[in-house]
Coordinates of C-alpha atoms in Angstrom, one line a residue:
Chain A
X1 CA -52.0 23.0 34.0
X2 CA -50.0 21.3 31.2
X3 CA -49.4 24.1 29.4
X4 CA -46.4 25.3 31.8
X5 CA -43.4 25.3 30.7
X6 CA -41.1 24.2 34.4
X7 CA -43.6 21.5 34.4
X8 CA -43.3 19.9 30.7
X9 CA -40.1 20.6 31.5
X10 CA -39.7 18.2 34.3
X11 CA -41.6 15.9 33.0
X12 CA -39.6 15.3 29.9
X13 CA -36.4 14.7 31.9
X14 CA -38.0 12.1 34.4
X15 CA -38.9 10.7 31.0
X16 CA -35.7 10.6 29.4
X17 CA -34.4 9.3 32.8
X18 CA -36.7 6.1 32.8
X19 CA -36.0 5.6 29.0
X20 CA -31.7 5.6 29.4
X21 CA -32.0 4.3 32.8
X22 CA -34.7 1.2 31.8
X23 CA -32.8 0.6 29.1
X24 CA -29.0 0.5 30.8
X25 CA -31.3 -1.7 32.8
X26 CA -32.3 -4.2 30.3
X27 CA -28.9 -4.5 28.0
X28 CA -27.0 -5.2 31.3
X29 CA -28.5 -8.3 32.6
X30 CA -26.4 -11.2 34.2
X31 CA -27.4 -14.3 31.7
X32 CA -28.9 -16.5 32.8
X33 CA -28.5 -20.3 31.0
X34 CA -31.6 -22.7 31.1
X35 CA -27.8 -24.8 30.9
X36 CA -27.0 -26.5 33.9
X37 CA -23.0 -24.2 34.1
X38 CA -20.0 -26.4 33.8
X39 CA -17.3 -27.0 35.8
X40 CA -15.4 -24.1 34.4
X41 CA -18.0 -22.0 34.4
X42 CA -18.5 -22.4 38.0
X43 CA -15.1 -21.4 38.6
X44 CA -14.9 -18.4 36.3
X45 CA -18.7 -17.9 38.8
X46 CA -20.6 -17.2 35.7
X47 CA -21.1 -18.1 32.3
X48 CA -19.9 -15.6 30.0
X49 CA -16.6 -14.3 29.4
X50 CA -17.5 -11.4 29.8
X51 CA -17.4 -8.0 32.3
X52 CA -20.8 -6.5 32.2
X53 CA -21.5 -2.3 33.1
X54 CA -23.5 -2.8 36.0
X55 CA -26.6 -2.2 35.3
X56 CA -28.3 1.0 37.4
X57 CA -30.3 -0.5 40.6
X58 CA -27.3 -2.0 41.0
X59 CA -25.4 1.8 41.2
X60 CA -28.3 2.5 42.8
X61 CA -27.7 -0.4 45.3
X62 CA -24.8 1.0 46.1
X63 CA -25.7 4.2 46.7
X64 CA -27.7 4.3 49.1
X65 CA -25.8 1.8 51.3
X66 CA -22.4 4.8 50.4
X67 CA -24.7 7.3 50.9
X68 CA -26.1 6.1 54.1
X69 CA -22.6 5.9 55.7
X70 CA -20.3 8.6 53.9
X71 CA -18.2 9.1 56.5
X72 CA -16.5 5.3 57.7
X73 CA -12.9 5.3 57.3
X74 CA -11.7 1.8 57.8
X75 CA -7.7 1.7 57.0
X76 CA -5.7 3.9 53.7
X77 CA -8.0 1.4 50.5
X78 CA -11.4 1.7 52.6
X79 CA -13.1 4.9 53.3
X80 CA -16.5 6.3 53.0
X81 CA -16.9 9.0 50.0
X82 CA -18.1 11.6 52.0
X83 CA -14.4 11.4 53.7
X84 CA -12.9 11.2 50.1
X85 CA -14.8 13.9 48.3
X86 CA -14.0 16.1 51.7
X87 CA -10.3 15.9 50.7
X88 CA -11.2 16.5 47.1
X89 CA -13.3 19.4 48.2
X90 CA -10.6 20.7 50.9
X91 CA -7.8 20.4 48.0
X92 CA -9.5 22.9 45.7
X93 CA -11.3 25.4 48.0
X94 CA -7.1 25.3 49.3
X95 CA -5.7 25.4 45.6
X96 CA -8.9 28.4 44.7
X97 CA -8.3 30.6 47.7
X98 CA -4.5 31.0 47.2
X99 CA -5.0 31.5 43.5
X100 CA -7.2 34.4 44.0
X101 CA -5.8 36.2 46.3
X102 CA -2.6 36.4 43.9
X103 CA -5.2 36.7 40.6
X104 CA -7.5 39.4 41.9
X105 CA -5.2 41.9 43.4
X106 CA -2.6 40.8 40.1
X107 CA -6.0 41.5 37.6
X108 CA -6.1 44.9 39.3
X109 CA -2.9 46.1 38.6
X110 CA -2.4 44.9 34.9
X111 CA -6.5 46.2 34.5
X112 CA -5.4 49.6 35.8
X113 CA -2.0 50.1 34.3
X114 CA -1.6 49.3 30.5
X115 CA 2.6 49.4 31.3
X116 CA 2.2 46.6 33.9
X117 CA -0.4 45.0 31.0
X118 CA 1.8 45.3 28.2
X119 CA 5.1 43.6 30.2
X120 CA 3.2 40.6 31.8
X121 CA 0.9 40.0 29.1
X122 CA 3.4 37.6 27.5
X123 CA 4.2 35.2 30.5
X124 CA 0.7 35.6 31.1
X125 CA -0.1 33.3 27.5
X126 CA 2.8 30.8 27.4
X127 CA 1.8 30.0 30.9
X128 CA -1.9 29.7 30.7
X129 CA -2.0 27.2 28.3
X130 CA -0.3 24.9 29.9
X131 CA -1.7 22.0 31.0
X132 CA -1.7 22.2 35.2
X133 CA -1.1 18.5 35.4
X134 CA 2.6 18.9 33.7
X135 CA 3.6 21.4 36.8
X136 CA 2.8 18.4 38.6
X137 CA 6.4 16.4 38.8
X138 CA 8.0 20.1 39.1
X139 CA 6.0 20.8 42.2
X140 CA 6.7 16.8 43.6
X141 CA 10.0 17.8 42.8
X142 CA 10.5 21.7 44.5
X143 CA 7.4 20.7 47.1
X144 CA 8.3 17.2 48.4
X145 CA 4.8 16.6 49.3
X146 CA 2.3 14.7 46.9
X147 CA -0.3 16.5 48.9
X148 CA 1.1 20.3 48.4
X149 CA 1.7 19.5 45.2
X150 CA -2.3 18.1 44.4
X151 CA -2.8 22.0 45.9
X152 CA -0.6 24.0 44.0
X153 CA -1.4 22.7 40.5
X154 CA -5.6 23.9 41.7
X155 CA -4.0 26.8 41.9
X156 CA -2.4 27.3 39.1
X157 CA -4.8 26.2 37.4
X158 CA -7.4 28.4 38.4
X159 CA -5.7 31.6 38.4
X160 CA -6.1 32.0 35.2
X161 CA -9.4 32.7 34.1
X162 CA -9.7 35.0 37.2
X163 CA -6.2 36.8 36.3
X164 CA -7.9 37.7 33.1
X165 CA -11.3 38.1 34.0
X166 CA -10.5 40.7 36.9
X167 CA -8.0 42.4 34.8
X168 CA -10.7 43.2 31.8
X169 CA -13.3 43.6 34.1
X170 CA -11.1 46.3 35.4
X171 CA -10.0 47.8 32.2
X172 CA -13.8 47.9 31.3
X173 CA -14.7 50.0 33.3
X174 CA -16.5 52.7 32.7
X175 CA -15.1 56.0 32.0
X176 CA -17.6 58.1 33.2
X177 CA -17.6 56.5 37.0
X178 CA -13.9 56.9 37.0
X179 CA -14.7 60.3 36.4
X180 CA -17.2 61.0 39.5
X181 CA -14.6 59.4 41.6
X182 CA -11.9 61.9 40.8
X183 CA -14.9 64.8 40.7
X184 CA -15.0 63.3 44.3
X185 CA -11.5 63.4 45.4
X186 CA -11.4 59.9 46.3
X187 CA -6.8 58.5 46.7
X188 CA -6.9 55.7 44.7
X189 CA -7.2 53.3 47.6
X190 CA -10.5 54.8 47.8
X191 CA -10.9 55.0 44.1
X192 CA -10.6 51.1 44.1
X193 CA -12.3 49.6 46.7
X194 CA -15.5 52.1 45.9
X195 CA -16.1 52.6 42.3
X196 CA -13.9 49.9 40.3
X197 CA -14.8 46.8 42.5
X198 CA -18.2 47.0 42.8
X199 CA -18.6 47.5 39.4
X200 CA -15.7 44.7 37.9
X201 CA -17.6 42.8 40.4
X202 CA -19.8 41.0 38.9
X203 CA -17.2 40.2 36.4
X204 CA -14.2 38.7 39.3
X205 CA -17.1 36.2 39.3
X206 CA -18.0 35.0 36.4
X207 CA -13.7 34.3 36.3
X208 CA -13.6 32.7 39.9
X209 CA -16.7 30.5 38.5
X210 CA -14.8 29.8 35.4
X211 CA -11.6 29.0 38.1
X212 CA -13.4 27.0 40.1
X213 CA -15.3 24.4 37.4
X214 CA -11.5 24.2 36.2
X215 CA -10.5 23.4 39.3
X216 CA -12.7 20.7 40.1
X217 CA -11.9 18.6 36.2
X218 CA -8.4 19.1 37.4
X219 CA -8.8 17.2 41.2
X220 CA -10.2 14.7 39.9
X221 CA -6.9 13.7 37.4
X222 CA -4.6 15.3 39.9
X223 CA -5.6 12.7 41.9
X224 CA -5.6 10.3 40.2
X225 CA -1.9 11.0 40.2
X226 CA -0.1 11.5 43.3
X227 CA -3.1 8.8 44.8
X228 CA -3.6 9.0 48.6
X229 CA -6.8 10.0 49.6
X230 CA -9.6 12.4 47.8
X231 CA -12.2 11.0 44.6
X232 CA -10.0 11.2 41.9
X233 CA -7.3 8.6 43.9
X234 CA -10.6 6.6 44.8
X235 CA -12.3 6.2 41.0
X236 CA -8.8 4.8 40.3
X237 CA -8.7 2.8 42.9
X238 CA -12.1 1.2 43.0
X239 CA -11.0 0.2 38.5
X240 CA -8.2 -1.6 40.2
X241 CA -10.4 -3.5 42.6
X242 CA -12.0 -4.0 39.1
X243 CA -15.6 -2.3 41.2
X244 CA -17.5 -0.4 38.3
X245 CA -20.7 -0.1 40.7
X246 CA -18.9 2.4 42.5
X247 CA -16.3 3.4 39.7
X248 CA -20.0 4.7 38.4
X249 CA -21.6 6.1 41.6
X250 CA -18.4 8.1 42.3
X251 CA -18.9 9.5 39.1
X252 CA -21.9 11.6 39.6
X253 CA -20.5 12.3 42.9
X254 CA -18.0 14.6 40.7
X255 CA -20.7 15.9 39.1
X256 CA -23.1 16.2 41.3
X257 CA -20.5 18.5 44.1
X258 CA -19.6 20.2 40.3
X259 CA -22.6 21.2 40.4
X260 CA -22.8 22.4 44.3
X261 CA -19.9 24.4 44.1
X262 CA -20.6 25.8 40.4
X263 CA -24.3 26.8 42.3
X264 CA -23.0 29.3 45.3
X265 CA -20.8 30.9 42.9
X266 CA -23.9 31.8 40.5
X267 CA -25.9 32.7 43.8
X268 CA -22.3 34.6 44.7
X269 CA -22.4 36.2 41.6
X270 CA -26.0 37.5 41.8
X271 CA -24.9 39.8 44.8
X272 CA -23.4 42.2 43.3
X273 CA -25.0 41.9 40.5
X274 CA -26.0 45.7 39.4
X275 CA -28.2 46.6 36.3
X276 CA -26.9 49.5 34.8
Chain B
X1 CA -4.3 89.8 42.1
X2 CA -8.0 90.0 40.9
X3 CA -11.4 90.3 41.7
X4 CA -13.0 88.0 40.0
X5 CA -14.3 84.8 40.7
X6 CA -13.7 82.3 37.6
X7 CA -11.1 84.0 34.8
X8 CA -10.1 81.8 31.5
X9 CA -6.9 83.5 29.8
X10 CA -5.9 82.2 26.4
X11 CA -7.7 78.4 26.6
X12 CA -6.7 76.0 23.4
X13 CA -7.1 72.3 22.7
X14 CA -5.1 71.2 20.5
X15 CA -4.7 67.2 19.0
X16 CA -2.4 66.0 17.1
X17 CA -3.2 65.5 13.4
X18 CA -3.2 62.5 11.7
X19 CA -0.2 61.4 9.3
X20 CA 3.5 62.4 10.1
X21 CA 4.1 66.0 9.1
X22 CA 0.2 66.5 9.9
X23 CA -0.6 69.9 11.9
X24 CA -2.0 69.2 14.9
X25 CA -5.2 70.0 14.9
X26 CA -6.9 72.7 16.8
X27 CA -10.7 72.5 18.2
X28 CA -10.8 75.9 19.7
X29 CA -8.6 78.9 20.9
X30 CA -8.2 82.5 22.9
X31 CA -11.0 80.9 24.6
X32 CA -11.1 84.2 27.4
X33 CA -13.9 84.9 29.4
X34 CA -14.9 85.0 33.1
X35 CA -17.6 84.2 35.9
X36 CA -18.2 86.3 38.4
X37 CA -19.3 84.2 41.6
X38 CA -23.5 83.7 42.2
X39 CA -23.7 84.1 38.5
X40 CA -25.6 81.7 35.5
X41 CA -23.4 81.2 32.2
X42 CA -24.4 79.2 30.0
X43 CA -22.7 78.1 26.9
X44 CA -23.8 77.4 23.1
X45 CA -22.6 76.5 20.7
X46 CA -23.1 73.6 17.4
X47 CA -21.5 70.3 17.5
X48 CA -17.6 69.6 17.4
X49 CA -16.6 73.3 18.9
X50 CA -15.2 71.8 22.4
X51 CA -18.0 73.3 24.6
X52 CA -17.6 69.6 25.9
X53 CA -13.9 70.1 26.8
X54 CA -14.3 73.3 28.2
X55 CA -16.0 71.9 30.7
X56 CA -13.8 69.1 31.4
X57 CA -11.0 70.8 31.3
X58 CA -13.3 73.4 34.5
X59 CA -13.8 70.7 36.2
X60 CA -10.0 68.9 36.0
X61 CA -11.1 65.8 34.0
X62 CA -9.1 67.3 30.5
X63 CA -5.5 69.5 29.9
X64 CA -5.5 71.9 28.7
X65 CA -2.7 72.5 25.4
X66 CA -2.6 76.0 26.1
X67 CA -4.4 78.5 28.4
X68 CA -5.5 78.9 32.0
X69 CA -7.7 78.4 34.1
X70 CA -7.7 80.9 37.9
X71 CA -10.2 80.6 40.1
X72 CA -10.1 82.7 43.4
X73 CA -6.8 83.5 42.0
X74 CA -5.1 79.6 41.7
X75 CA -4.8 78.0 39.1
X76 CA -7.2 74.5 38.7
X77 CA -4.5 71.5 38.4
X78 CA -7.0 68.7 38.7
X79 CA -10.3 67.7 39.7
X80 CA -11.3 68.9 42.9
X81 CA -14.8 68.7 45.3
X82 CA -15.2 72.7 45.0
X83 CA -16.6 72.4 41.3
X84 CA -18.7 69.0 40.3
X85 CA -20.0 68.0 38.1
X86 CA -23.3 67.2 36.3
X87 CA -22.9 64.4 33.3
X88 CA -25.7 64.3 30.4
X89 CA -25.7 60.6 31.5
X90 CA -26.2 61.0 35.1
X91 CA -23.3 59.1 35.8
X92 CA -24.8 57.8 38.8
X93 CA -23.3 54.4 40.2
X94 CA -26.0 51.8 39.6
X95 CA -24.9 49.1 42.4
X96 CA -25.9 52.3 45.1
X97 CA -29.1 53.2 45.8
X98 CA -30.1 56.8 45.4
X99 CA -29.4 58.3 48.7
X100 CA -26.7 56.0 48.8
X101 CA -25.3 58.1 45.7
X102 CA -25.5 61.2 47.5
X103 CA -23.9 59.5 50.7
X104 CA -21.1 58.5 48.9
X105 CA -21.0 62.3 47.5
X106 CA -21.3 64.1 50.9
X107 CA -19.1 61.3 52.8
X108 CA -16.1 62.2 49.8
X109 CA -16.9 66.1 50.7
X110 CA -16.6 66.0 55.5
X111 CA -15.1 63.3 55.9
X112 CA -15.4 63.4 59.5
X113 CA -19.0 63.8 59.1
X114 CA -21.2 61.1 61.9
X115 CA -23.2 58.7 59.8
X116 CA -26.3 60.5 60.9
X117 CA -24.8 64.1 59.6
X118 CA -23.9 62.6 56.8
X119 CA -27.6 60.8 55.9
X120 CA -29.9 63.8 56.8
X121 CA -27.7 66.1 55.2
X122 CA -28.2 63.8 52.0
X123 CA -31.3 63.2 52.5
X124 CA -32.7 66.5 52.2
X125 CA -31.5 67.0 48.7
X126 CA -32.8 63.8 47.9
X127 CA -36.2 65.7 49.2
X128 CA -35.2 68.8 47.4
X129 CA -35.7 67.3 44.3
X130 CA -38.4 65.4 45.1
X131 CA -37.5 62.6 45.6
X132 CA -38.4 61.3 48.9
X133 CA -39.9 57.5 47.8
X134 CA -37.4 56.4 46.2
X135 CA -34.8 56.8 48.2
X136 CA -34.0 53.2 48.7
X137 CA -34.4 52.4 45.1
X138 CA -31.2 51.5 42.5
X139 CA -30.7 53.9 39.2
X140 CA -32.4 51.4 36.9
X141 CA -35.4 51.3 39.2
X142 CA -35.7 55.0 38.2
X143 CA -37.1 57.1 34.8
X144 CA -34.5 59.5 33.4
X145 CA -35.3 62.2 34.8
X146 CA -35.3 60.9 38.7
X147 CA -31.9 60.1 37.4
X148 CA -31.1 63.3 36.7
X149 CA -32.3 64.9 39.7
X150 CA -30.4 62.9 42.1
X151 CA -27.3 64.0 40.0
X152 CA -28.4 66.9 40.2
X153 CA -29.3 66.9 44.7
X154 CA -25.9 65.1 44.3
X155 CA -24.0 67.8 43.2
X156 CA -25.4 70.7 44.7
X157 CA -25.1 68.1 48.6
X158 CA -21.4 68.7 47.7
X159 CA -21.6 72.2 47.8
X160 CA -19.2 73.7 45.5
X161 CA -18.3 76.6 44.9
X162 CA -18.4 76.4 40.6
X163 CA -21.3 73.7 39.3
X164 CA -20.9 72.6 36.0
X165 CA -23.5 70.6 34.0
X166 CA -22.5 69.5 30.5
X167 CA -26.1 69.1 29.0
X168 CA -28.0 68.4 32.0
X169 CA -31.4 67.5 30.1
X170 CA -30.0 66.6 26.5
X171 CA -31.1 62.9 26.9
X172 CA -35.0 63.7 28.3
X173 CA -38.3 64.5 27.0
X174 CA -39.7 68.0 26.6
X175 CA -41.7 67.6 29.6
X176 CA -39.8 66.8 31.7
X177 CA -36.9 69.0 31.3
X178 CA -39.6 71.7 31.9
X179 CA -40.1 70.1 35.4
X180 CA -36.7 69.9 35.9
X181 CA -35.7 73.2 34.6
X182 CA -37.9 74.4 37.4
X183 CA -36.1 72.4 40.7
X184 CA -33.4 73.6 39.5
X185 CA -34.3 77.3 39.3
X186 CA -35.7 76.5 42.9
X187 CA -32.8 74.3 44.3
X188 CA -30.7 77.4 42.8
X189 CA -32.4 80.2 43.9
X190 CA -32.2 79.0 47.3
X191 CA -27.9 78.1 47.6
X192 CA -26.9 80.9 44.7
X193 CA -24.7 78.6 43.3
X194 CA -22.4 80.1 40.6
X195 CA -23.4 77.8 37.3
X196 CA -20.9 76.7 33.8
X197 CA -23.5 75.3 31.8
X198 CA -23.4 73.9 28.6
X199 CA -26.9 73.6 26.6
X200 CA -28.5 73.4 22.3
X201 CA -31.4 74.2 23.6
X202 CA -31.7 77.9 23.4
X203 CA -34.7 78.2 25.3
X204 CA -33.1 76.7 28.2
X205 CA -29.8 78.8 28.1
X206 CA -32.5 81.5 28.4
X207 CA -35.3 80.1 31.3
X208 CA -32.2 79.6 33.5
X209 CA -29.2 82.4 32.3
X210 CA -27.5 85.8 33.6
X211 CA -25.1 85.5 30.5
X212 CA -24.9 83.6 27.6
X213 CA -21.4 82.5 25.8
X214 CA -21.8 81.8 22.4
X215 CA -19.5 79.3 20.3
X216 CA -18.0 79.9 16.8
X217 CA -18.3 75.9 14.5
X218 CA -14.5 74.3 15.6
X219 CA -11.9 73.8 13.6
X220 CA -10.2 76.5 15.5
X221 CA -13.4 77.6 17.6
X222 CA -14.3 80.1 19.5
X223 CA -16.1 82.2 22.0
X224 CA -17.7 85.1 20.2
X225 CA -20.5 86.7 22.5
X226 CA -21.4 86.8 25.1
X227 CA -25.4 87.8 25.6
X228 CA -26.4 89.3 28.7
X229 CA -30.0 88.1 29.2
X230 CA -32.6 91.1 30.1
X231 CA -35.3 89.4 31.8
X232 CA -35.6 89.7 35.2
X233 CA -35.7 87.2 38.1
X234 CA -38.4 85.1 38.9
X235 CA -38.2 83.6 35.4
X236 CA -40.8 80.7 35.1
X237 CA -41.2 78.6 31.9
X238 CA -44.5 80.6 30.9
X239 CA -43.5 83.7 32.7
X240 CA -40.5 84.2 29.9
X241 CA -42.4 84.3 26.4
X242 CA -44.0 87.5 27.5
X243 CA -41.9 89.6 28.8
X244 CA -41.1 92.4 25.5
X245 CA -37.1 91.5 25.2
X246 CA -38.3 87.7 25.5
X247 CA -38.5 87.4 21.3
X248 CA -35.3 89.8 20.5
X249 CA -32.4 87.6 22.9
X250 CA -34.4 85.0 21.6
X251 CA -33.9 85.9 17.4
X252 CA -30.3 87.1 18.3
X253 CA -29.7 83.5 19.9
X254 CA -30.9 81.4 16.4
X255 CA -29.3 84.3 14.2
X256 CA -26.3 83.0 15.6
X257 CA -26.9 79.5 15.1
X258 CA -27.7 79.7 12.1
X259 CA -25.7 82.6 10.6
X260 CA -23.2 84.0 12.3
X261 CA -21.1 81.0 13.8
X262 CA -20.3 80.4 10.9
X263 CA -18.6 82.9 9.0
X264 CA -17.3 83.8 13.7
X265 CA -15.5 80.9 13.3
X266 CA -11.4 81.4 14.2
X267 CA -10.4 80.1 10.0
X268 CA -13.1 83.3 9.1
X269 CA -11.1 85.8 11.7
X270 CA -7.9 85.7 12.4
X271 CA -6.4 88.5 14.8
X272 CA -6.5 90.6 17.9
X273 CA -10.5 91.5 17.5
X274 CA -11.5 88.2 17.9
X275 CA -9.9 87.2 21.2
X276 CA -12.3 88.8 23.5
X277 CA -16.5 87.8 23.7
X278 CA -17.8 91.2 21.9
X279 CA -20.7 91.5 25.3
X280 CA -24.2 92.0 24.0
X281 CA -26.6 93.8 26.1
X282 CA -29.9 94.9 24.8
X283 CA -31.8 97.1 26.8
X284 CA -34.0 96.2 29.3
X285 CA -36.0 99.1 29.5
X286 CA -36.6 99.1 25.6
X287 CA -39.7 97.0 23.9

């Protein structure tokens, strides 16, 4: 029974988790002094001068509390984790959707036309390495709305991988399949939809997967800047509240949601996959 | 103007030479031949003589540097559903099932057909090549022979006026090739398609064709001979080898490929005499 690889790796994962959480827990116990506290220590709320990272037990306790009521809304600075994540996911999806709306057709264009590729390539190469957050001041000035600016930042960071992957996928469609379209007298639009799109779909999906990963990385930083709502704002707000347990909890939630977004697109990629 | 079904006149293909003042490289030139309706014509020649280029020009996928191709008296200027192509590497769309690969072509051919008409027509041709059970398999789930059968079914299903085949059995093992050759004969004898086929295989050419065009070596290749196959149809693989004309024909072809294809190439054979292929016939009744 122990010979099965999935079982053994699952076992190892659990062991690693226990060791990690155990040592974290043990290293961060609140100090217990045998002497009674001095007046100063009582005033400061403890025996130690040093703040400690909350142990996993505290984080788990908080997580249970937060997750049992994730959508409560008690004013601008006190919303449930579900609401905050919801805002972030909404911004990511809207920005990502508009990016796809532009990137995939333009990617088709530059993938099919060497002229367009050579004409647009210099701009893409200059714009692509710009940190999306660098656009934030300009976006705030032009759009004059922090919510829309955050979405714009997501848009601008997720457009490039989709654009380049679409162009790459389209320009690398096998010549034979294009010839099949030609010998069957397909119109350019039918060729694009019936032959090029399905042939390039796996590459396009890979680009979308990279894009959504980057978008999820960027939204946290963008929300720290614009504030108001969202998981990025939440992390920064809890840091200002010195509530490290909440910070750790939200870090884990960011990871979890990022993983789910990626899994969703990985599943979509499976649907358009084909074997030659 | 003319009663010929397909006319090829002075076809040539040249590529610009390497370097600034280099002469253009001529792959082949002065290709003149005709194909009658319902005729099965094979082309044999060594690699690099431009056989595939001629086929691609006929398909409309490549452009000639010189000369023209007329089909039913009209010049060929691009790809058309009237000219079906079977490629050596099958060229099936891998994200579609065998059946969907056929319906794709049938729909392109007859856009006004209803769905059930398209389906019935496509299924008929897949069954004709013996793929009844594999209708819903993707090409990756099929063997090379089965993929080429799908490709053949796709080409025949669109009922083109001219069928172009570029070494259709080149990638198959000998046993599979034999089986599919006989299936091809069967379908061909029902539809009486006009076929232009490229092959490397002398026996295959004798089995299938009415006439064989022999190409000399490139560069400056040309079509040197047009050999009528003096073996009556119906033919079978096992039957033809007993026909008295079989070895005579085969020896002539092999002799051409081994000895004469080099000497007769355009480089050593300029002038008016080399412009039209020499017609070779064997007396059918002789032994």
